[in-house]
XYZ file of C-alpha atoms in Angstrom:
759
model
C 13.271 123.668 101.411
C 16.227 125.600 102.753
C 19.198 125.178 100.435
C 21.535 127.541 102.284
C 25.012 126.147 102.790
C 25.644 125.389 106.474
C 28.500 127.383 108.034
C 31.902 125.745 107.849
C 33.064 124.645 111.332
C 36.236 126.554 112.256
C 37.597 123.857 114.542
C 41.338 124.613 114.395
C 43.221 127.626 115.709
C 46.695 128.971 115.081
C 48.640 132.097 115.913
C 51.115 133.482 113.374
C 53.871 136.021 113.933
C 53.614 138.583 111.120
C 56.657 140.465 109.833
C 56.926 143.554 107.663
C 53.885 145.472 108.925
C 54.495 149.208 109.249
C 51.018 150.593 109.961
C 47.392 149.683 110.603
C 46.722 149.585 106.866
C 49.117 146.652 106.552
C 47.251 144.748 109.275
C 43.926 145.502 107.590
C 45.212 144.217 104.220
C 46.507 140.941 105.678
C 43.296 140.426 107.632
C 41.213 141.049 104.515
C 43.234 138.581 102.419
C 43.055 135.855 105.068
C 39.318 136.291 105.590
C 38.743 135.890 101.857
C 39.982 132.306 102.142
C 37.263 129.678 102.390
C 36.863 128.404 105.955
C 39.074 131.043 107.588
C 38.338 133.748 110.172
C 41.345 135.913 111.069
C 42.210 138.883 113.255
C 45.515 140.711 112.692
C 46.896 143.011 115.394
C 49.406 145.650 114.326
C 50.660 146.399 117.858
C 51.406 142.781 118.802
C 52.377 141.833 115.209
C 50.347 138.642 115.405
C 47.476 137.042 113.531
C 44.953 134.856 115.366
C 43.282 132.520 112.913
C 40.403 130.060 113.250
C 40.064 127.751 110.256
C 38.552 124.533 108.940
C 41.317 122.003 109.531
C 39.895 119.601 106.951
C 40.359 121.999 104.027
C 42.976 124.543 105.136
C 46.487 124.003 106.464
C 48.923 126.362 108.172
C 51.230 126.494 105.095
C 48.228 127.763 103.087
C 47.706 130.577 105.585
C 51.402 131.485 105.560
C 51.429 131.447 101.755
C 48.524 133.899 101.656
C 50.339 136.308 103.975
C 53.528 136.024 101.894
C 51.590 136.689 98.669
C 50.247 139.839 100.306
C 53.826 141.071 100.738
C 54.626 140.170 104.348
C 56.212 137.322 106.287
C 54.491 134.847 108.600
C 55.570 132.006 110.839
C 54.309 130.060 113.803
C 55.874 131.338 117.030
C 58.209 128.658 118.349
C 57.020 126.922 121.497
C 58.999 128.302 124.407
C 59.350 128.040 128.136
C 58.622 131.150 130.194
C 62.296 131.648 130.919
C 63.015 131.693 127.177
C 60.774 134.717 126.521
C 62.112 136.450 123.398
C 63.952 139.596 124.302
C 66.979 139.660 122.020
C 65.305 139.996 118.624
C 63.160 143.067 119.428
C 66.204 144.641 121.109
C 68.266 144.032 117.981
C 65.589 145.635 115.808
C 65.303 148.564 118.196
C 69.076 149.009 118.185
C 69.232 149.005 114.368
C 66.428 151.557 114.171
C 68.180 153.746 116.749
C 71.426 153.571 114.799
C 69.655 154.559 111.568
C 67.960 157.448 113.380
C 71.195 158.812 114.894
C 73.096 158.722 111.589
C 70.232 160.395 109.720
C 69.752 163.034 112.428
C 73.457 163.963 112.325
C 73.340 164.268 108.534
C 69.997 166.094 108.360
C 70.621 168.676 111.116
C 73.045 170.820 109.024
C 70.675 170.572 106.025
C 67.717 171.860 108.037
C 69.773 174.662 109.638
C 71.242 175.813 106.331
C 67.825 175.817 104.676
C 65.973 177.584 107.487
C 68.574 180.240 108.445
C 69.683 182.395 105.487
C 72.499 183.908 107.586
C 74.219 180.503 107.628
C 74.064 180.074 103.871
C 77.328 180.440 101.927
C 78.190 180.066 98.286
C 77.337 176.543 97.081
C 75.755 175.603 100.443
C 73.018 173.856 98.449
C 75.493 171.303 97.103
C 76.677 170.465 100.624
C 72.999 170.042 101.586
C 72.517 167.632 98.694
C 75.589 165.646 99.748
C 74.268 165.321 103.312
C 70.587 164.797 102.430
C 71.098 162.102 99.774
C 72.118 159.314 102.237
C 69.218 160.252 104.500
C 66.623 160.023 101.714
C 68.123 156.953 100.030
C 69.483 154.888 102.949
C 67.669 156.364 105.946
C 64.239 156.137 104.318
C 65.023 152.789 102.663
C 62.572 150.855 104.912
C 59.767 153.144 103.717
C 60.765 152.884 100.054
C 61.125 149.100 100.245
C 57.736 148.663 101.914
C 56.088 151.066 99.459
C 57.530 149.129 96.501
C 56.386 145.795 97.958
C 52.883 147.151 98.455
C 52.847 148.665 94.979
C 53.688 145.287 93.451
C 50.662 143.884 95.271
C 48.447 146.724 94.181
C 48.163 148.284 97.623
C 49.000 151.556 99.345
C 49.970 152.062 103.008
C 51.519 154.703 105.218
C 54.893 153.880 103.656
C 53.441 154.813 100.290
C 52.650 158.299 101.583
C 56.053 158.785 103.252
C 58.031 157.393 100.335
C 56.074 159.360 97.749
C 56.373 162.597 99.737
C 60.105 162.386 100.474
C 61.076 161.148 96.996
C 58.953 163.862 95.370
C 60.657 166.547 97.472
C 64.095 165.062 96.703
C 63.382 164.676 92.978
C 62.141 168.290 92.745
C 65.340 169.428 94.458
C 67.504 167.437 92.013
C 65.662 168.975 89.046
C 66.016 172.499 90.471
C 69.731 171.987 91.204
C 70.747 170.396 87.890
C 68.279 171.906 85.431
C 67.000 175.044 87.182
C 68.595 178.020 88.909
C 68.932 176.497 92.378
C 72.454 175.240 91.673
C 73.842 178.699 90.898
C 76.561 180.027 93.264
C 75.219 182.637 95.638
C 71.681 181.179 95.717
C 69.858 182.008 98.966
C 66.849 180.221 100.400
C 64.311 181.203 103.092
C 61.941 179.098 105.241
C 58.229 179.643 105.745
C 55.864 177.799 108.093
C 53.203 177.941 105.383
C 53.223 177.438 101.624
C 54.922 180.417 100.016
C 55.144 181.645 96.441
C 58.611 181.031 95.042
C 60.236 180.493 91.693
C 60.045 176.721 91.251
C 63.346 176.533 89.370
C 65.230 178.078 92.280
C 63.444 176.260 95.117
C 64.834 173.116 96.757
C 63.165 170.850 99.316
C 66.169 168.972 100.661
C 65.355 170.012 104.243
C 61.840 168.625 103.781
C 63.053 165.300 102.388
C 65.741 164.888 105.084
C 63.777 166.414 107.971
C 60.611 164.398 107.354
C 62.666 161.191 107.150
C 64.296 161.937 110.508
C 61.002 162.887 112.166
C 59.314 159.712 110.979
C 62.294 157.557 112.003
C 62.163 159.246 115.410
C 58.449 158.505 115.626
C 59.057 154.862 114.621
C 61.797 154.468 117.230
C 59.769 156.048 120.030
C 56.776 153.987 118.943
C 58.815 150.766 118.984
C 60.205 151.573 122.431
C 56.761 152.384 123.743
C 55.258 149.227 122.253
C 57.988 147.238 123.965
C 57.140 148.936 127.268
C 53.469 148.239 126.638
C 54.188 144.507 126.374
C 56.578 144.509 129.336
C 53.946 143.286 131.792
C 53.270 140.163 129.745
C 56.979 139.438 129.348
C 57.473 139.962 133.082
C 54.624 137.550 133.768
C 56.162 134.907 131.508
C 59.551 135.351 133.158
C 58.227 134.958 136.729
C 58.635 131.189 136.826
C 61.603 129.348 138.293
C 64.229 128.086 135.837
C 65.356 124.984 137.739
C 64.114 122.876 140.630
C 65.497 120.476 143.271
C 63.573 117.209 142.703
C 63.635 114.384 145.247
C 64.921 111.122 143.730
C 64.799 108.698 146.617
C 66.488 110.598 149.439
C 68.652 112.638 147.092
C 67.970 116.131 145.734
C 68.635 116.393 142.001
C 68.490 119.828 140.368
C 66.864 119.765 136.934
C 65.341 122.359 134.537
C 61.700 123.098 135.370
C 60.552 121.937 131.902
C 61.614 118.370 132.833
C 59.389 118.324 135.915
C 56.505 115.819 135.822
C 53.193 115.581 137.625
C 53.555 113.827 141.030
C 57.262 114.667 141.237
C 58.207 115.899 144.699
C 60.528 118.880 144.912
C 62.128 120.980 147.624
C 61.547 124.729 148.017
C 63.940 126.481 150.394
C 63.395 129.942 151.920
C 63.734 132.636 149.264
C 63.263 130.217 146.344
C 60.391 130.262 143.876
C 57.865 127.440 143.862
C 58.612 125.643 140.590
C 55.052 124.702 139.630
C 51.526 124.325 141.017
C 51.269 121.605 143.642
C 50.405 120.521 147.187
C 52.627 120.865 150.239
C 53.434 117.401 151.619
C 56.044 118.344 154.212
C 56.984 121.436 156.186
C 55.335 124.737 157.145
C 56.041 128.139 155.639
C 54.586 131.398 154.364
C 54.286 131.994 150.615
C 54.569 135.433 149.008
C 52.260 135.567 145.966
C 52.503 139.342 145.420
C 54.194 139.055 142.016
C 51.409 136.809 140.760
C 48.269 138.110 142.474
C 49.130 141.577 143.764
C 48.397 140.406 147.331
C 51.112 141.855 149.560
C 50.535 139.693 152.667
C 52.263 136.249 152.630
C 49.937 133.278 153.129
C 50.733 130.530 155.658
C 50.895 127.040 154.148
C 51.377 123.562 155.570
C 50.805 119.919 154.581
C 47.727 119.600 152.376
C 47.718 123.266 151.253
C 47.920 124.206 147.582
C 50.751 126.418 146.328
C 51.111 128.122 142.967
C 54.138 128.159 140.699
C 56.201 131.406 140.627
C 55.236 132.329 144.205
C 58.144 132.817 146.629
C 58.785 130.761 149.762
C 59.142 133.394 152.482
C 59.489 131.003 155.443
C 60.823 127.506 156.113
C 61.749 124.562 153.909
C 58.807 122.772 152.293
C 58.390 119.753 150.040
C 55.769 120.072 147.297
C 54.167 117.433 145.084
C 53.655 118.748 141.537
C 49.988 118.812 140.482
C 50.314 120.502 137.070
C 53.201 121.436 134.806
C 53.877 123.417 131.632
C 50.866 124.950 129.939
C 48.502 123.643 132.650
C 49.920 125.812 135.456
C 48.162 128.915 136.706
C 51.071 131.109 135.559
C 50.911 129.690 132.018
C 47.127 130.072 131.913
C 47.421 133.673 133.113
C 50.008 134.486 130.461
C 47.853 132.849 127.778
C 44.775 134.776 128.912
C 46.643 138.099 128.813
C 48.155 137.315 125.407
C 44.753 136.340 123.992
C 43.229 139.573 125.283
C 46.040 141.666 123.802
C 45.701 139.956 120.420
C 41.935 140.489 120.279
C 40.122 143.523 118.963
C 37.565 145.736 120.617
C 34.615 146.933 118.562
C 36.026 150.471 118.468
C 39.265 149.148 116.964
C 37.431 147.421 114.128
C 36.032 150.801 113.129
C 39.550 152.263 113.109
C 40.789 149.331 110.997
C 38.057 149.853 108.422
C 38.963 153.530 108.163
C 42.699 152.772 107.888
C 42.048 150.301 105.060
C 40.596 153.019 102.802
C 42.393 156.031 104.261
C 45.643 155.878 102.273
C 44.028 155.660 98.805
C 41.729 158.532 99.783
C 44.735 160.621 100.911
C 46.501 159.979 97.596
C 43.418 161.282 95.804
C 43.270 164.315 98.127
C 46.967 165.041 97.461
C 46.367 164.803 93.713
C 43.297 167.025 94.070
C 45.344 169.527 96.110
C 48.023 169.647 93.423
C 45.491 170.190 90.623
C 43.429 172.663 92.675
C 46.416 174.872 93.494
C 47.604 174.793 89.896
C 44.193 175.842 88.620
C 43.725 178.491 91.319
C 47.200 180.056 91.364
C 49.169 178.653 88.444
C 51.988 178.368 91.039
C 53.707 175.001 90.583
C 55.899 175.431 93.665
C 53.016 176.201 96.005
C 50.907 173.405 94.517
C 53.705 170.886 94.936
C 54.455 171.984 98.522
C 50.795 171.695 99.584
C 50.447 168.259 97.952
C 53.578 166.944 99.704
C 52.308 168.320 103.051
C 49.024 166.414 102.531
C 50.892 163.187 101.803
C 53.097 163.446 104.858
C 50.676 164.676 107.510
C 47.920 162.170 106.704
C 49.749 158.987 107.737
C 47.268 157.020 109.915
C 49.827 155.602 112.372
C 48.119 157.065 115.439
C 44.819 155.563 114.313
C 46.281 152.072 114.177
C 48.049 152.372 117.525
C 45.199 153.967 119.482
C 43.437 150.780 120.590
C 46.066 147.995 120.706
C 48.617 149.937 122.752
C 46.043 150.879 125.408
C 44.806 147.284 125.418
C 48.342 145.920 125.823
C 49.145 148.212 128.742
C 45.731 147.826 130.417
C 45.656 144.028 130.283
C 49.318 143.818 131.316
C 48.744 146.072 134.317
C 45.680 144.016 135.183
C 47.773 140.836 135.217
C 50.201 142.486 137.645
C 47.271 143.271 139.964
C 45.724 139.804 139.713
C 43.051 140.794 137.157
C 42.802 138.802 133.933
C 40.751 140.437 131.173
C 39.680 137.717 128.737
C 39.142 139.901 125.685
C 38.812 143.497 124.501
C 35.044 143.198 124.050
C 34.841 142.950 127.858
C 35.828 146.609 128.111
C 32.628 147.777 126.425
C 30.558 145.743 128.901
C 32.125 147.349 131.993
C 31.043 150.820 130.879
C 27.369 149.861 130.708
C 27.096 147.744 133.871
C 24.803 149.227 136.557
C 24.080 146.178 138.759
C 26.518 143.699 140.295
C 25.226 140.331 141.550
C 27.394 138.767 144.275
C 27.276 135.064 145.006
C 27.448 134.662 148.799
C 29.401 131.489 149.531
C 33.076 131.772 148.619
C 32.661 135.274 147.201
C 31.268 137.493 149.955
C 32.007 134.853 152.611
C 35.009 132.574 153.049
C 33.064 129.480 151.969
C 34.246 127.632 155.096
C 32.347 127.082 158.340
C 34.211 128.555 161.317
C 33.654 128.535 165.062
C 32.392 132.018 165.934
C 31.309 131.858 169.578
C 31.586 129.663 172.685
C 28.756 130.060 175.228
C 29.263 127.885 178.345
C 26.454 127.286 180.839
C 26.754 128.675 184.329
C 29.579 127.012 186.228
C 31.046 125.301 183.124
C 34.693 125.998 182.238
C 35.046 127.339 178.689
C 38.226 125.334 178.138
C 36.534 122.127 179.229
C 33.552 122.789 176.927
C 35.843 123.281 173.929
C 38.066 120.292 174.717
C 35.282 117.751 175.045
C 33.124 119.058 172.199
C 36.143 119.533 169.902
C 37.417 116.014 170.619
C 34.084 114.423 169.723
C 33.582 116.551 166.598
C 37.143 115.795 165.474
C 36.017 112.232 164.795
C 33.340 113.475 162.342
C 33.734 114.598 158.703
C 30.724 116.956 158.731
C 31.640 120.612 157.817
C 30.105 121.912 161.065
C 32.000 119.264 163.057
C 35.270 120.187 161.345
C 34.652 123.870 162.148
C 34.148 123.059 165.852
C 37.212 120.793 165.988
C 39.488 123.285 164.195
C 38.148 126.134 166.309
C 38.835 124.154 169.466
C 42.404 123.350 168.469
C 43.081 126.964 167.453
C 41.376 128.542 170.466
C 42.525 126.369 173.340
C 46.228 127.350 173.364
C 45.190 131.035 173.504
C 43.438 130.713 176.851
C 45.113 132.195 179.935
C 47.380 129.855 181.820
C 47.098 127.011 179.334
C 50.019 124.805 178.269
C 51.553 125.372 174.864
C 49.406 122.738 173.128
C 46.909 120.793 175.226
C 45.667 118.856 172.154
C 42.322 117.063 171.974
C 41.614 113.919 174.039
C 40.769 110.541 172.488
C 37.194 109.411 171.824
C 35.683 105.969 172.352
C 32.282 104.635 171.386
C 31.802 107.296 168.707
C 28.330 107.239 167.079
C 27.070 109.501 164.290
C 23.319 110.186 164.581
C 22.241 111.171 161.014
C 20.703 114.643 160.832
C 21.097 115.269 164.575
C 24.742 115.129 165.659
C 27.274 112.838 167.332
C 27.822 111.117 170.666
C 30.660 109.262 172.324
C 32.823 108.957 175.422
C 35.596 111.455 176.130
C 37.749 111.173 179.258
C 35.020 109.143 180.974
C 32.206 111.558 180.067
C 29.226 110.581 177.884
C 29.228 113.561 175.486
C 26.557 114.672 172.979
C 27.085 117.447 170.384
C 24.441 118.444 167.853
C 20.906 119.774 167.409
C 18.695 120.520 170.396
C 16.595 117.467 169.431
C 19.609 115.193 170.012
C 19.652 116.392 173.620
C 15.862 116.239 174.082
C 15.839 112.638 172.771
C 18.228 111.905 175.659
C 15.871 113.720 178.084
C 18.221 116.699 178.388
C 16.705 120.204 178.224
C 18.551 123.446 177.500
C 18.410 125.920 180.391
C 16.714 129.261 179.545
C 19.984 131.218 179.172
C 21.371 128.677 176.639
C 18.040 128.524 174.782
C 18.049 132.326 174.506
C 21.698 132.354 173.330
C 20.883 129.696 170.715
C 17.860 131.676 169.446
C 19.906 134.905 169.271
C 22.666 133.179 167.288
C 20.199 131.687 164.810
C 18.535 135.099 164.412
C 21.930 136.381 163.224
C 22.084 133.621 160.623
C 24.491 131.382 162.518
C 24.254 127.664 163.224
C 23.998 126.773 166.932
C 25.315 123.453 168.252
C 24.286 122.228 171.717
C 26.769 120.384 173.939
C 25.909 118.084 176.844
C 27.655 115.484 178.924
C 26.759 113.284 181.816
C 23.053 114.063 181.381
C 23.293 117.885 181.535
C 23.425 120.661 178.918
C 26.856 122.316 179.233
C 26.905 125.012 176.546
C 26.218 126.207 173.006
C 28.747 126.627 170.189
C 27.960 128.763 167.138
C 29.458 128.277 163.711
C 28.999 130.246 160.505
C 30.347 130.773 157.024
C 32.094 134.005 158.016
C 32.096 137.131 155.901
C 35.481 137.972 154.383
C 37.148 140.907 156.112
C 37.293 142.827 152.833
C 33.708 142.265 151.663
C 32.103 145.317 153.296
C 34.783 147.590 151.839
C 34.323 145.931 148.446
C 30.581 146.634 148.488
C 31.300 150.289 149.295
C 33.761 150.444 146.393
C 31.187 148.947 144.010
C 28.582 151.485 145.145
C 31.111 154.279 144.535
C 31.308 153.095 140.915
C 27.564 153.639 140.565
C 26.661 149.949 140.823
C 23.746 148.456 142.769
C 24.997 145.390 144.744
C 22.709 142.345 144.839
C 23.280 139.269 147.055
C 22.426 135.872 145.547
C 22.538 132.657 147.596
C 20.995 129.253 148.086
C 21.074 129.746 151.870
C 17.954 130.508 153.884
C 16.579 134.030 154.101
C 17.756 134.582 157.679
C 21.385 133.794 156.872
C 21.258 135.837 153.661
C 19.779 138.887 155.394
C 22.413 138.686 158.151
C 25.280 138.587 155.634
C 23.712 141.400 153.564
C 23.340 143.591 156.645
C 26.970 142.949 157.617
C 28.386 144.030 154.248
C 25.934 146.845 153.529
C 23.558 145.383 150.921
C 19.918 146.482 151.084
C 17.450 143.794 152.157
C 15.423 144.476 148.990
C 18.433 143.418 146.904
C 18.772 139.949 148.495
C 17.762 136.782 146.601
C 17.847 133.841 149.025
C 17.021 130.123 148.831
C 17.840 130.119 145.106
C 18.607 126.706 143.629
C 21.859 126.438 141.626
C 20.013 126.049 138.335
C 17.894 129.127 139.156
C 20.824 131.542 139.540
C 21.020 132.242 135.797
C 17.253 132.872 135.808
C 17.664 135.543 138.505
C 20.328 137.272 136.389
C 18.034 137.071 133.335
C 15.161 138.522 135.398
C 17.305 141.521 136.396
C 18.271 142.004 132.762
C 14.580 141.877 131.885
C 14.075 144.840 134.215
C 16.393 146.853 131.984
C 19.516 146.427 134.083
C 22.986 145.679 132.735
C 24.275 142.996 135.065
C 27.726 141.941 136.258
C 27.949 138.642 138.153
C 30.702 137.698 140.617
C 30.954 134.006 141.542
C 33.333 131.148 142.178
C 31.497 127.806 142.085
C 30.386 125.299 139.463
C 26.823 126.353 140.233
C 27.743 129.954 139.282
C 29.004 129.102 135.776
C 25.623 129.461 134.033
C 24.909 132.771 135.794
C 28.395 134.069 134.907
C 27.780 133.197 131.256
C 24.292 134.762 131.296
C 25.433 138.063 132.836
C 26.529 140.956 130.643
C 29.857 140.817 132.495
C 31.072 137.740 134.384
C 33.755 138.095 137.061
C 35.113 134.738 138.268
C 37.069 134.425 141.488
C 40.413 132.815 140.671
C 40.215 130.805 143.890
C 37.061 129.104 142.566
C 36.382 126.257 140.175
C 37.693 125.933 136.620
C 34.095 125.928 135.321
C 33.426 129.340 136.855
C 36.736 130.767 135.621
C 36.041 129.469 132.107
C 32.574 131.086 132.079
C 33.742 134.490 133.349
C 34.878 137.484 131.278
C 37.246 138.684 133.981
C 39.161 136.465 136.411
C 40.104 137.831 139.831
C 43.187 135.749 140.640
C 43.272 136.772 144.283
C 39.812 135.775 145.525
C 39.416 139.200 147.183
C 36.095 140.862 146.375
C 37.745 144.304 146.445
C 39.552 143.324 143.254
C 36.155 143.225 141.491
C 35.868 147.000 141.892
C 39.501 147.389 140.780
C 38.800 145.249 137.712
C 35.827 147.354 136.674
C 37.747 150.587 137.287
C 40.734 149.343 135.263
C 38.513 148.159 132.415
C 36.669 151.469 132.321
C 39.914 153.437 132.425
C 41.382 151.323 129.613
C 38.273 151.901 127.504
C 38.412 155.644 128.266
C 42.069 155.694 127.186
C 41.203 153.916 123.937
C 38.456 156.424 123.204
C 40.737 159.334 124.083
C 43.397 157.943 121.727
C 40.893 157.502 118.915
C 39.511 161.001 119.449
C 43.037 162.411 119.162
C 43.894 160.276 116.130
C 40.656 161.042 114.277
C 40.724 164.699 115.306
C 44.351 165.068 114.224
C 43.731 163.730 110.739
C 40.424 165.551 110.284
C 41.977 168.883 111.336
C 45.386 168.467 109.706
C 44.321 167.454 106.201
C 42.402 170.683 105.416
C 45.249 172.774 106.876
C 47.794 171.001 104.701
C 45.595 171.190 101.598
C 45.045 174.915 102.238
C 48.789 175.505 102.236
C 48.989 176.401 105.935
C 51.594 173.755 106.801
C 55.162 173.390 105.599
C 55.847 169.697 104.763
C 58.582 169.473 107.398
C 56.252 170.775 110.113
C 53.716 168.234 108.839
C 56.270 165.440 109.266
C 56.986 166.485 112.843
C 53.255 166.679 113.650
C 52.607 163.218 112.168
C 55.421 161.644 114.209
C 54.273 163.458 117.343
C 50.703 162.140 116.985
C 51.871 158.520 117.114
C 54.144 159.146 120.079
C 51.356 160.991 121.890
C 48.919 158.088 121.490
C 51.395 155.481 122.738
C 52.542 157.676 125.637
C 48.926 158.283 126.636
C 48.390 154.516 126.737
C 51.470 154.037 128.902
C 49.819 156.116 131.634
C 47.781 152.993 132.440
C 50.938 151.472 133.906
C 50.452 153.714 136.945
C 46.934 152.397 137.688
C 46.574 151.371 141.338
């Protein structure tokens, strides 16, 4: 009998804003403490300063989670619910301003100390006492955040980057105080040189005020640049949240009443004038216009809309006045869902980051041991206290693992934010690993490669029949039907007729009487005194009407190209053939070329017949051997699994409910944002714009983001691995070590910011 305890269901989720973290070690400590709680699974992100927690709501409450974080030495609170226009900007700016002020004051005080210590020609009698006067505020007040954090961590039995910085700077300052007050360093006329490496000096006459002050300034500079860069990294998400309109003109009776967007309700009707933003997702009920969705989807060409068309909140009305009926508000809008998806992705952790977190968690205690070992080793080898102390301080300062903790989250923040600007939503960081391995991309045909709508593609009149007359009569009869093919003919007729030479501005479609729908065959009725039939060839043959050879050949040729042919007859004679098809999107062929350029093998998957599938594949450039036709909806996932069984790593692009299982089965699912909610939910990446070319962009962006993460980690690991032995060997002055440590963090964040230029 199995007596194992069943896993606790983690049915409740919360996100906490964490305060007081200064490095990746802090995040690792909080995460470890939270995960030790029964029924809790937590992820803490240093870059976003948030904790995402899944927990058993029956045994754990949010105050318990907050209490655990507080006991660990940090602060935690639930982010207040906010509207997009209330995105928090002031608090980070205030923190950044305070850090900048601290940096400027410390830099002004430390600069003379560093110059006096490094340039003997500038040294005058009692210069060391002026250095002490200037350096003391820097070490005590300027480095106070490090000392405070180190003390807090010490009380909780932990060590972080602040422990290393605080220990190093205080040790250098304390040594200097001892040398000045109890040694020979305070004597008038004392002179002091500077060496890039550890030198041999008389400990009683050696001061390290320039190290204590200089390292503090370098690390404050690194913190400030890091904070600025992190703010830039999150700028795309903030911009996304701020896209929405702030107020809206709602129709109350015949009056327009302007109210805040947050008070808008579903089914409210509101007015959008030219140049205004659409307040929320809805349907146009009055007016015609063009909507610019470039800020939301990256699509630069405005889209024409009219009554019955859907519009999305935050898009801009670029044409005439329209009235929209609200379909969703608040957190249910596409803008809110996009922002939530980006935020979730930025708060998640890629597999490579988890490795970095594990290293950061043990790195600081190991460095403290290495510093102690360096001190003892130098003392035993040289009996030189000054050199031993200098090398140990250099080890403490250069080993701070800031770059390691920033390597992954900053690249992830910038990459996902840039993706959102381009209409690409990356669901989570684990998606990035999948894009690197993918070698096959399966494309659903309908709605992905094609428009998903039947359209009139050709009009073939019989000899002596006027093309305009053929369209008018056939379009009028089909207009009375709800069949997709009938709608395509009717819409094509209405769109095509005004374009003919010498036609009036809008001839319209004539009325129909005696309309009859013949199931499976077509329709018949009377139009302008003519007995008209439109449908399959059998509908005409049942009425003893035969297609002439030229129309029969045209029909066969159209069907050979995968199109549907509709025969038209009136008054007992065949008058022409109309062809309709689910047309290929203009961008699909280019998209297939882009996917091939990425080293992917494109595969077409459809439930349509083989002839139609082969025609579409040939048009977009997919090999006939890579076409799977006549596949039932429930069999699509099986086709993906079969390809995986052949050793392929498969990406799937789809948009329908029947694609959801295949999207979930694939190693990487890309859902078209113009498709169904089920498909979007099942996908790993959402392509907001419904343009297949964006699929290639999404894979390129994901791969570039992953490459940036790996480059950052290589630099961070390589820096620490190379720098520690140099410092322990006495080849680095502590102040140079402080500059190098600050530079490494800035380098990693700046490298991540390059993703903002992705196109």
